[in-house]
Amino acid sequence: MKIAISGKGGVGKTTFTANFARWLVQKGATVLAVDADPDASLGTILGISDDVLTDLKPIVDMKELIEERMGGSGAFYPLNPNVDDILDDYSVSVGQLRFFRMGNIKGGGTSCYCKENSFLQALVNSLILGEKDTVILDMGAGIEQLTRGTALGVDVLVIITEPSKVSVQTVQVIQQLAKELGIPRVVVIGNKVRNLNDEKFLRDRFSSEQLIGIIPYSDELLEMSINTGSEVLPEGSLGVQLNKIYGKIIEEGDD
Amino acid sequence: MKIAISGKGGVGKTTFTANFARWLVQKGATVLAVDADPDASLGTILGISDDVLTDLKPIVDMKELIEERMGGSGAFYPLNPNVDDILDDYSVSVGQLRFFRMGNIKGGGTSCYCKENSFLQALVNSLILGEKDTVILDMGAGIEQLTRGTALGVDVLVIITEPSKVSVQTVQVIQQLAKELGIPRVVVIGNKVRNLNDEKFLRDRFSSEQLIGIIPYSDELLEMSINTGSEVLPEGSLGVQLNKIYGKIIEEGDD
């Protein structure tokens, strides 16, 4: 299963992605987590140290290696298990989770990230996964990765939103772009919901089929995004709510 | 004076930009406010209606018109006052403030925003301003507009940050990119600072020369970002603090 997490800047994409990835690992999945944002922070929130992250080679550099191994470009990338040794070189393992990053930080005024996005799109689109493998992409803020088609080939696009007008506007643009990309399933999750007014704001704007979950504003989640590296998933009623949302994303029980 | 506002997604760039722009207008400046984020929300936070924003032509379409008028590409763009009629067609006026947006929303998978960024860079870099004119660019979240060089030619880059590790990491990357771009002045502003620990976190990471201001966490500012269109600037002690920060950005009193 290939899942991308999108939404406006600051809505909580990365904290959500990190917790979701840890939950998938707990459920027995092998998770390939890709930080698709050049302004990367998923690795940090997963608790990987700065030194390790700095040394990690970006996946855009895998392109030639994989194409050599598989013979020619445009090929499918059966990442698992045929090229596992390449993967090892380009990822950091945290238990059953493998962390990748899309690209290096470039010099000021030198270049865009079109090449990186283009390879990531080819990779995601043509990945052949084992039954227990899940790929999670933490997308950059905003819409450009969707207009570039980076998310092409994902099975589910999860859009995180705050209960604010500008954040919801971004969701609506992303929904339209996802439709144009032919992404089969697009779901919305409300985050940082402080009260019933906030919840109503979101429920008035999305159908119950679109809006599959509401996450309350939580100091615990805020702390996770500030003091990074916690390996403990939220417990109590917040934990139950989150687990229910994760289950809905992967359509647990429908299989 | 040309000012760009940058920082990680969700740190409060757009709300800050909108209030700063209104303050400049109150001080008697003519402000050209440019939403340089394809996932635009500055117009909404300035209170411009969705219908008007949808109809607004993006500045990338001005390129040919201006080049025709000025004769050839690569020319300087003395936007004021020679081509004011073109400006009128591509902006919404809110009092002494003129609002522009960089580009249209594109189709899913169709394209990047390199062309738009490239024109915006040329425009900002070669703008000749009147004495009372100020250009403010609200940049997209993250770093790609800096690796693309969109901010080349600004006099001051303002980086907004929350007191969190990932947000500060982004500041450090942006500072480095700004140096590579040769931006003459780069300042940092702490936002959503909830307590003394938060403040210490930031003061430990930036010199007092870099960190020119701290904005406390404020429900009033949060409301501004949620319920858009307020034309009233924050008052009381928050207002005083903000005004002091704005003054430092434009180096009021140093002139």
Short mmCIF file of N, CA and C in Angstrom, two decimals, chain B residues 46-110:
data_model
loop_
_atom_site.label_atom_id
_atom_site.label_comp_id
_atom_site.label_asym_id
_atom_site.label_seq_id
_atom_site.Cartn_x
_atom_site.Cartn_y
_atom_site.Cartn_z
N LEU B 46 -5.78 39.01 4.01
CA LEU B 46 -5.95 40.46 3.88
C LEU B 46 -7.43 40.84 3.72
N GLY B 47 -8.28 39.82 3.65
CA GLY B 47 -9.71 40.11 3.60
C GLY B 47 -10.27 40.30 2.20
N ILE B 48 -9.49 39.92 1.18
CA ILE B 48 -9.99 40.03 -0.20
C ILE B 48 -10.89 38.82 -0.48
N SER B 49 -12.04 39.06 -1.09
CA SER B 49 -13.02 37.98 -1.24
C SER B 49 -12.56 36.94 -2.27
N ASP B 50 -13.06 35.72 -2.10
CA ASP B 50 -12.67 34.61 -2.97
C ASP B 50 -12.93 34.91 -4.45
N ASP B 51 -14.08 35.55 -4.72
CA ASP B 51 -14.43 35.85 -6.11
C ASP B 51 -13.39 36.76 -6.74
N VAL B 52 -13.03 37.80 -6.00
CA VAL B 52 -12.04 38.76 -6.52
C VAL B 52 -10.70 38.06 -6.73
N LEU B 53 -10.31 37.22 -5.77
CA LEU B 53 -9.02 36.51 -5.88
C LEU B 53 -9.01 35.56 -7.07
N THR B 54 -10.13 34.88 -7.29
CA THR B 54 -10.20 33.93 -8.40
C THR B 54 -10.03 34.65 -9.73
N ASP B 55 -10.59 35.85 -9.83
CA ASP B 55 -10.53 36.59 -11.09
C ASP B 55 -9.19 37.30 -11.30
N LEU B 56 -8.39 37.41 -10.24
CA LEU B 56 -7.15 38.18 -10.34
C LEU B 56 -6.13 37.47 -11.24
N LYS B 57 -5.64 38.20 -12.24
CA LYS B 57 -4.65 37.61 -13.15
C LYS B 57 -3.31 37.51 -12.44
N PRO B 58 -2.61 36.41 -12.58
CA PRO B 58 -1.31 36.26 -11.91
C PRO B 58 -0.22 37.06 -12.62
N ILE B 59 0.77 37.51 -11.84
CA ILE B 59 1.79 38.40 -12.40
C ILE B 59 2.63 37.74 -13.48
N VAL B 60 2.71 36.39 -13.46
CA VAL B 60 3.51 35.74 -14.50
C VAL B 60 2.99 36.13 -15.89
N ASP B 61 1.69 36.43 -15.98
CA ASP B 61 1.11 36.83 -17.26
C ASP B 61 1.51 38.25 -17.68
N MET B 62 2.07 39.03 -16.74
CA MET B 62 2.50 40.40 -17.07
C MET B 62 3.76 40.42 -17.91
N LYS B 63 4.49 39.33 -17.87
CA LYS B 63 5.84 39.28 -18.42
C LYS B 63 5.91 39.91 -19.83
N GLU B 64 5.10 39.36 -20.73
CA GLU B 64 5.16 39.82 -22.11
C GLU B 64 4.76 41.28 -22.24
N LEU B 65 3.71 41.65 -21.52
CA LEU B 65 3.24 43.04 -21.58
C LEU B 65 4.33 44.02 -21.17
N ILE B 66 4.99 43.69 -20.07
CA ILE B 66 6.02 44.61 -19.57
C ILE B 66 7.20 44.64 -20.54
N GLU B 67 7.56 43.47 -21.03
CA GLU B 67 8.71 43.41 -21.94
C GLU B 67 8.43 44.17 -23.25
N GLU B 68 7.18 44.05 -23.71
CA GLU B 68 6.77 44.82 -24.89
C GLU B 68 6.94 46.32 -24.63
N ARG B 69 6.39 46.74 -23.51
CA ARG B 69 6.40 48.16 -23.14
C ARG B 69 7.84 48.67 -22.97
N MET B 70 8.67 47.84 -22.35
CA MET B 70 10.02 48.29 -22.01
C MET B 70 11.02 47.97 -23.11
N GLY B 71 10.62 47.13 -24.07
CA GLY B 71 11.51 46.76 -25.17
C GLY B 71 12.51 45.69 -24.78
N GLY B 72 12.15 44.46 -25.03
CA GLY B 72 13.09 43.36 -24.86
C GLY B 72 13.14 42.80 -23.46
N SER B 73 13.61 41.60 -23.38
CA SER B 73 13.67 40.94 -22.07
C SER B 73 14.95 41.36 -21.36
N GLY B 74 15.06 40.98 -20.13
CA GLY B 74 16.25 41.30 -19.35
C GLY B 74 16.31 42.76 -18.94
N ALA B 75 15.29 43.54 -19.36
CA ALA B 75 15.26 44.96 -19.01
C ALA B 75 14.93 45.14 -17.54
N PHE B 76 15.18 46.32 -17.03
CA PHE B 76 14.68 46.63 -15.70
C PHE B 76 13.19 46.89 -15.78
N TYR B 77 12.54 46.71 -14.67
CA TYR B 77 11.11 46.92 -14.63
C TYR B 77 10.80 48.12 -13.73
N PRO B 78 10.79 49.33 -14.28
CA PRO B 78 10.49 50.49 -13.42
C PRO B 78 8.99 50.57 -13.20
N LEU B 79 8.50 49.68 -12.34
CA LEU B 79 7.06 49.49 -12.19
C LEU B 79 6.34 50.75 -11.77
N ASN B 80 7.09 51.69 -11.25
CA ASN B 80 6.43 52.83 -10.67
C ASN B 80 7.12 54.11 -11.16
N PRO B 81 6.46 54.96 -11.88
CA PRO B 81 5.03 54.94 -12.25
C PRO B 81 4.78 54.56 -13.70
N ASN B 82 5.81 54.17 -14.44
CA ASN B 82 5.67 54.04 -15.90
C ASN B 82 4.65 53.01 -16.37
N VAL B 83 4.50 51.94 -15.62
CA VAL B 83 3.61 50.89 -16.09
C VAL B 83 2.45 50.66 -15.12
N ASP B 84 2.04 51.74 -14.48
CA ASP B 84 0.99 51.65 -13.48
C ASP B 84 -0.31 51.05 -14.02
N ASP B 85 -0.56 51.31 -15.30
CA ASP B 85 -1.81 50.78 -15.85
C ASP B 85 -1.77 49.25 -15.95
N ILE B 86 -0.58 48.71 -16.24
CA ILE B 86 -0.44 47.25 -16.26
C ILE B 86 -0.64 46.72 -14.83
N LEU B 87 0.01 47.37 -13.89
CA LEU B 87 -0.14 46.98 -12.48
C LEU B 87 -1.60 46.92 -12.06
N ASP B 88 -2.36 47.94 -12.48
CA ASP B 88 -3.77 47.99 -12.10
C ASP B 88 -4.52 46.74 -12.55
N ASP B 89 -4.16 46.26 -13.71
CA ASP B 89 -4.83 45.08 -14.25
C ASP B 89 -4.49 43.80 -13.50
N TYR B 90 -3.36 43.80 -12.83
CA TYR B 90 -2.89 42.57 -12.21
C TYR B 90 -2.87 42.64 -10.69
N SER B 91 -3.57 43.61 -10.13
CA SER B 91 -3.56 43.72 -8.68
C SER B 91 -4.94 44.08 -8.15
N VAL B 92 -5.11 43.81 -6.88
CA VAL B 92 -6.30 44.27 -6.17
C VAL B 92 -5.83 45.34 -5.21
N SER B 93 -6.48 46.50 -5.19
CA SER B 93 -6.08 47.55 -4.27
C SER B 93 -6.92 47.50 -3.00
N VAL B 94 -6.22 47.56 -1.88
CA VAL B 94 -6.88 47.69 -0.58
C VAL B 94 -6.26 48.94 0.03
N GLY B 95 -6.89 50.07 -0.17
CA GLY B 95 -6.29 51.34 0.26
C GLY B 95 -4.96 51.55 -0.46
N GLN B 96 -3.92 51.86 0.32
CA GLN B 96 -2.60 52.10 -0.27
C GLN B 96 -1.84 50.79 -0.50
N LEU B 97 -2.53 49.68 -0.35
CA LEU B 97 -1.87 48.39 -0.55
C LEU B 97 -2.35 47.78 -1.87
N ARG B 98 -1.38 47.29 -2.62
CA ARG B 98 -1.72 46.58 -3.85
C ARG B 98 -1.33 45.13 -3.70
N PHE B 99 -2.28 44.25 -3.96
CA PHE B 99 -2.03 42.82 -3.78
C PHE B 99 -1.85 42.12 -5.13
N PHE B 100 -0.79 41.32 -5.22
CA PHE B 100 -0.50 40.55 -6.44
C PHE B 100 -0.38 39.08 -6.08
N ARG B 101 -0.65 38.22 -7.04
CA ARG B 101 -0.32 36.83 -6.78
C ARG B 101 0.56 36.28 -7.91
N MET B 102 1.40 35.33 -7.54
CA MET B 102 2.45 34.88 -8.45
C MET B 102 1.92 34.08 -9.62
N GLY B 103 1.10 33.08 -9.32
CA GLY B 103 0.68 32.19 -10.40
C GLY B 103 -0.67 31.56 -10.14
N ASN B 104 -1.25 31.02 -11.18
CA ASN B 104 -2.50 30.27 -11.07
C ASN B 104 -2.27 28.89 -10.50
N ILE B 105 -3.33 28.29 -10.01
CA ILE B 105 -3.24 26.88 -9.67
C ILE B 105 -3.27 26.08 -10.97
N LYS B 106 -2.32 25.14 -11.07
CA LYS B 106 -2.21 24.35 -12.30
C LYS B 106 -2.91 23.01 -12.13
N GLY B 107 -2.99 22.27 -13.22
CA GLY B 107 -3.60 20.95 -13.14
C GLY B 107 -2.70 19.95 -12.44
N GLY B 108 -3.28 18.90 -11.89
CA GLY B 108 -2.51 17.85 -11.22
C GLY B 108 -1.56 17.19 -12.20
N GLY B 109 -0.27 17.12 -11.85
CA GLY B 109 0.69 16.43 -12.68
C GLY B 109 1.11 17.17 -13.93
N THR B 110 0.72 18.44 -14.06
CA THR B 110 1.03 19.13 -15.30
C THR B 110 2.37 19.87 -15.27
#
